[in-house]
Tab-separated table of C-alpha atoms in Angstrom:
chain	number	residue	atom	x	y	z
A	7	UNK	CA	-28.140	-0.727	2.192
A	8	UNK	CA	-27.150	-4.228	1.874
A	9	UNK	CA	-26.220	-3.554	-2.015
A	10	UNK	CA	-24.047	-0.533	-0.624
A	11	UNK	CA	-22.252	-2.610	1.975
A	12	UNK	CA	-21.345	-5.167	-0.772
A	13	UNK	CA	-20.574	-2.409	-3.219
A	14	UNK	CA	-18.034	-0.674	-0.784
A	15	UNK	CA	-16.448	-3.793	0.292
A	16	UNK	CA	-15.475	-5.183	-3.006
A	17	UNK	CA	-14.677	-2.081	-4.763
A	18	UNK	CA	-12.488	-1.261	-2.141
A	19	UNK	CA	-10.699	-4.894	-2.609
A	20	UNK	CA	-10.920	-4.489	-6.168
A	21	UNK	CA	-8.762	-1.283	-5.968
A	22	UNK	CA	-5.988	-2.457	-3.365
A	23	UNK	CA	-5.723	-5.883	-4.509
A	24	UNK	CA	-2.998	-5.531	-7.262
A	25	UNK	CA	0.454	-5.495	-5.713
A	26	UNK	CA	1.773	-2.110	-5.569
A	27	UNK	CA	4.283	-0.152	-3.497
A	28	UNK	CA	2.334	-0.476	-0.269
A	29	UNK	CA	1.129	-3.731	-0.514
A	30	UNK	CA	4.596	-5.016	-1.373
A	31	UNK	CA	6.079	-3.450	1.898
A	32	UNK	CA	3.416	-5.170	3.860
A	33	UNK	CA	4.339	-8.672	2.284
A	34	UNK	CA	7.692	-7.840	2.882
A	35	UNK	CA	7.233	-7.109	6.538
A	36	UNK	CA	5.057	-9.930	6.956
A	37	UNK	CA	7.842	-12.410	5.838
A	38	UNK	CA	10.107	-10.769	7.817
A	39	UNK	CA	7.786	-10.703	10.646
A	40	UNK	CA	8.745	-7.248	11.877
A	41	UNK	CA	6.098	-4.895	13.059
A	42	UNK	CA	3.535	-6.770	11.168
A	43	UNK	CA	0.423	-5.693	13.292
A	44	UNK	CA	1.743	-2.017	13.476
A	45	UNK	CA	2.213	-1.902	9.641
A	46	UNK	CA	-1.374	-3.351	9.079
A	47	UNK	CA	-2.970	-0.877	11.350
A	48	UNK	CA	-1.505	1.949	9.962
A	49	UNK	CA	-2.340	1.060	6.042
A	50	UNK	CA	-5.833	-0.038	7.307
A	51	UNK	CA	-6.331	3.410	9.078
A	52	UNK	CA	-5.077	5.557	6.396
A	53	UNK	CA	-7.112	3.903	4.250
A	54	UNK	CA	-10.146	4.623	6.514
A	55	UNK	CA	-9.168	8.359	6.668
A	56	UNK	CA	-8.728	8.730	2.975
A	57	UNK	CA	-12.337	6.565	2.353
A	58	UNK	CA	-13.731	8.791	4.759
A	59	UNK	CA	-12.576	11.945	2.954
A	60	UNK	CA	-13.875	10.660	-0.428
A	61	UNK	CA	-17.194	9.679	0.903
A	62	UNK	CA	-17.209	13.295	2.347
A	63	UNK	CA	-16.925	14.878	-0.779
A	64	UNK	CA	-12.911	15.428	-1.092
A	65	UNK	CA	-13.157	14.608	-4.606
A	66	UNK	CA	-14.855	17.807	-5.313
A	67	UNK	CA	-12.454	19.830	-3.188
A	68	UNK	CA	-9.113	17.714	-5.248
A	69	UNK	CA	-11.002	19.208	-8.364
A	70	UNK	CA	-11.118	22.646	-7.014
A	71	UNK	CA	-7.317	22.581	-6.276
A	72	UNK	CA	-5.656	20.802	-9.313
A	73	UNK	CA	-2.490	21.928	-8.433
A	74	UNK	CA	-2.413	19.637	-5.524
A	75	UNK	CA	-2.259	16.369	-7.991
A	76	UNK	CA	0.783	17.277	-9.807
A	77	UNK	CA	2.598	18.199	-6.481
A	78	UNK	CA	1.737	14.686	-5.162
A	79	UNK	CA	2.414	12.825	-8.445
A	80	UNK	CA	6.143	13.988	-8.614
A	81	UNK	CA	6.747	13.747	-4.978
A	82	UNK	CA	5.503	9.767	-5.296
A	83	UNK	CA	7.640	9.278	-8.084
A	84	UNK	CA	10.755	10.496	-6.653
A	85	UNK	CA	9.997	8.566	-3.545
A	86	UNK	CA	9.253	5.328	-5.660
A	87	UNK	CA	12.286	5.602	-7.301
A	88	UNK	CA	14.547	6.186	-4.164
A	89	UNK	CA	12.744	3.315	-2.688
A	90	UNK	CA	13.252	0.770	-5.573
A	91	UNK	CA	16.746	1.579	-5.688
A	92	UNK	CA	16.885	0.619	-2.022
A	93	UNK	CA	15.517	-2.616	-2.790
A	94	UNK	CA	17.768	-3.452	-5.588
A	95	UNK	CA	20.986	-2.419	-3.258
A	96	UNK	CA	19.655	-4.773	-0.799
A	97	UNK	CA	19.470	-7.696	-3.361
A	98	UNK	CA	22.935	-7.156	-4.311
A	99	UNK	CA	23.996	-7.535	-0.777
A	100	UNK	CA	23.425	-10.889	-0.996
A	101	UNK	CA	20.291	-13.203	0.183
A	102	UNK	CA	22.217	-14.061	3.639
A	103	UNK	CA	21.592	-10.597	4.463
A	104	UNK	CA	17.760	-10.976	3.934
A	105	UNK	CA	16.727	-13.942	5.860
A	106	UNK	CA	14.735	-12.314	8.632
A	107	UNK	CA	16.666	-14.730	11.135
A	108	UNK	CA	20.139	-13.325	9.907
A	109	UNK	CA	19.014	-9.587	8.962
A	110	UNK	CA	19.464	-6.488	11.412
A	111	UNK	CA	16.260	-5.621	12.835
A	112	UNK	CA	14.690	-2.380	11.255
A	113	UNK	CA	13.851	0.177	13.869
A	114	UNK	CA	9.940	0.782	14.545
A	115	UNK	CA	10.277	4.667	13.559
A	116	UNK	CA	11.955	3.531	10.029
A	117	UNK	CA	9.331	1.137	9.421
A	118	UNK	CA	6.442	3.575	10.462
A	119	UNK	CA	7.792	6.429	8.325
A	120	UNK	CA	8.503	4.301	5.127
A	121	UNK	CA	4.820	2.776	5.412
A	122	UNK	CA	3.219	6.263	5.925
A	123	UNK	CA	5.631	7.567	3.012
A	124	UNK	CA	4.253	4.466	0.739
A	125	UNK	CA	0.867	5.033	1.684
A	126	UNK	CA	0.320	9.255	1.647
A	127	UNK	CA	3.057	9.813	-0.804
A	128	UNK	CA	1.129	7.810	-3.486
A	129	UNK	CA	-0.882	9.781	-5.685
A	130	UNK	CA	-2.650	6.340	-6.654
A	131	UNK	CA	-3.711	5.957	-3.077
A	132	UNK	CA	-5.836	9.307	-3.641
A	133	UNK	CA	-6.820	8.751	-7.149
A	134	UNK	CA	-8.515	5.230	-5.633
A	135	UNK	CA	-9.634	5.784	-2.228
A	136	UNK	CA	-10.700	9.255	-2.309
A	137	UNK	CA	-11.541	10.104	-5.995
A	138	UNK	CA	-12.884	6.913	-7.115
A	139	UNK	CA	-14.548	5.375	-4.142
A	140	UNK	CA	-15.903	8.924	-3.393
A	141	UNK	CA	-17.551	8.883	-7.096
A	142	UNK	CA	-18.825	5.361	-6.302
A	143	UNK	CA	-19.897	6.100	-3.238
A	144	UNK	CA	-22.189	8.970	-4.592
A	145	UNK	CA	-24.311	6.064	-6.272
A	146	UNK	CA	-25.399	5.055	-2.921
A	147	UNK	CA	-27.107	8.295	-1.709
A	148	UNK	CA	-28.594	7.836	1.772
A	149	UNK	CA	-26.155	4.571	2.406
A	150	UNK	CA	-22.870	6.554	1.813
A	151	UNK	CA	-21.965	5.959	5.327
A	152	UNK	CA	-22.470	2.044	5.047
A	153	UNK	CA	-20.424	2.180	1.826
A	154	UNK	CA	-17.728	3.683	3.302
A	155	UNK	CA	-17.616	1.694	6.561
A	156	UNK	CA	-17.797	-1.675	4.220
A	157	UNK	CA	-14.740	-0.260	1.831
A	158	UNK	CA	-12.849	0.436	5.172
A	159	UNK	CA	-13.627	-2.949	6.402
A	160	UNK	CA	-12.264	-4.445	2.855
A	161	UNK	CA	-8.960	-2.817	3.037
A	162	UNK	CA	-8.447	-4.033	6.768
A	163	UNK	CA	-9.375	-7.805	5.972
A	164	UNK	CA	-7.219	-7.294	3.067
A	165	UNK	CA	-3.977	-5.959	4.809
A	166	UNK	CA	-4.583	-8.303	7.622
A	167	UNK	CA	-4.632	-11.245	5.282
A	168	UNK	CA	-1.530	-9.923	3.355
A	169	UNK	CA	0.527	-9.177	6.367
A	170	UNK	CA	-0.359	-12.078	8.788
A	171	UNK	CA	-0.711	-14.337	5.783
A	172	UNK	CA	2.742	-13.996	4.629
A	173	UNK	CA	4.334	-16.026	7.628
A	174	UNK	CA	2.750	-19.172	5.350
A	175	UNK	CA	5.252	-18.450	2.497
A	176	UNK	CA	8.066	-18.543	5.010
A	177	UNK	CA	9.329	-22.034	3.988
A	178	UNK	CA	9.686	-20.457	0.419
A	179	UNK	CA	11.747	-17.723	1.681
A	180	UNK	CA	13.894	-19.616	4.088
A	181	UNK	CA	16.366	-20.002	0.855
A	182	UNK	CA	18.311	-16.337	0.589
A	183	UNK	CA	17.764	-16.639	-2.973
A	184	UNK	CA	13.867	-16.131	-2.568
A	185	UNK	CA	14.726	-13.000	-0.586
A	186	UNK	CA	17.065	-11.780	-3.612
A	187	UNK	CA	14.196	-12.428	-6.228
A	188	UNK	CA	11.703	-10.522	-3.737
A	189	UNK	CA	13.651	-7.632	-3.386
A	190	UNK	CA	14.343	-7.301	-7.334
A	191	UNK	CA	10.666	-7.847	-7.827
A	192	UNK	CA	9.655	-5.307	-5.223
A	193	UNK	CA	12.438	-2.791	-6.750
A	194	UNK	CA	10.841	-3.562	-10.324
A	195	UNK	CA	7.232	-3.045	-8.979
A	196	UNK	CA	8.298	0.413	-7.473
A	197	UNK	CA	10.120	1.599	-10.565
A	198	UNK	CA	7.114	0.202	-12.775
A	199	UNK	CA	4.916	2.504	-10.896
A	200	UNK	CA	6.902	5.185	-10.820
A	201	UNK	CA	7.311	5.432	-14.798
A	202	UNK	CA	3.476	4.938	-14.998
A	203	UNK	CA	3.066	7.826	-12.959
A	204	UNK	CA	5.394	10.097	-14.884
A	205	UNK	CA	3.560	9.028	-17.724
A	206	UNK	CA	0.065	9.220	-16.946
């Protein structure tokens, strides 16, 4: 069981460690200090649900309905392209508009809808948490529950560290230019992921 716990925790960490659309949004909210706990909770709970589906055998069900993956793929590409463009537009508005103390606070509903879309409209999330983690969990037959719990814990610890740890970068992002660089970087990440999805 201990091996299943370790495998679940570190496999989940390795899959979500790379900066992606969801992680970039969590980082941005952490820097702005807007609804950080809510964003972290949504990401962690969403991952836990997807991991549960994977461990319970959703990977086999997705193979039985192959039409679902193309729909998720192109829906994800479209969303990432639009969200990336919004980040470039924010950068063009100037750094002063992006400093947390000066920027208009985004509504809770908009933050929730954005993080839900970045999570559930991203095909990589399903491939990583559902299909891949589901496949790895099969190697721990008899301890798949322990694997799933550890994987969910890995996801929760990562998003908590990313969201609440972002405040330690606040001195760097006190300068408007740093926010411009961040927004451009996030936009490039979104478009890079969209391209990789489109041509995968």
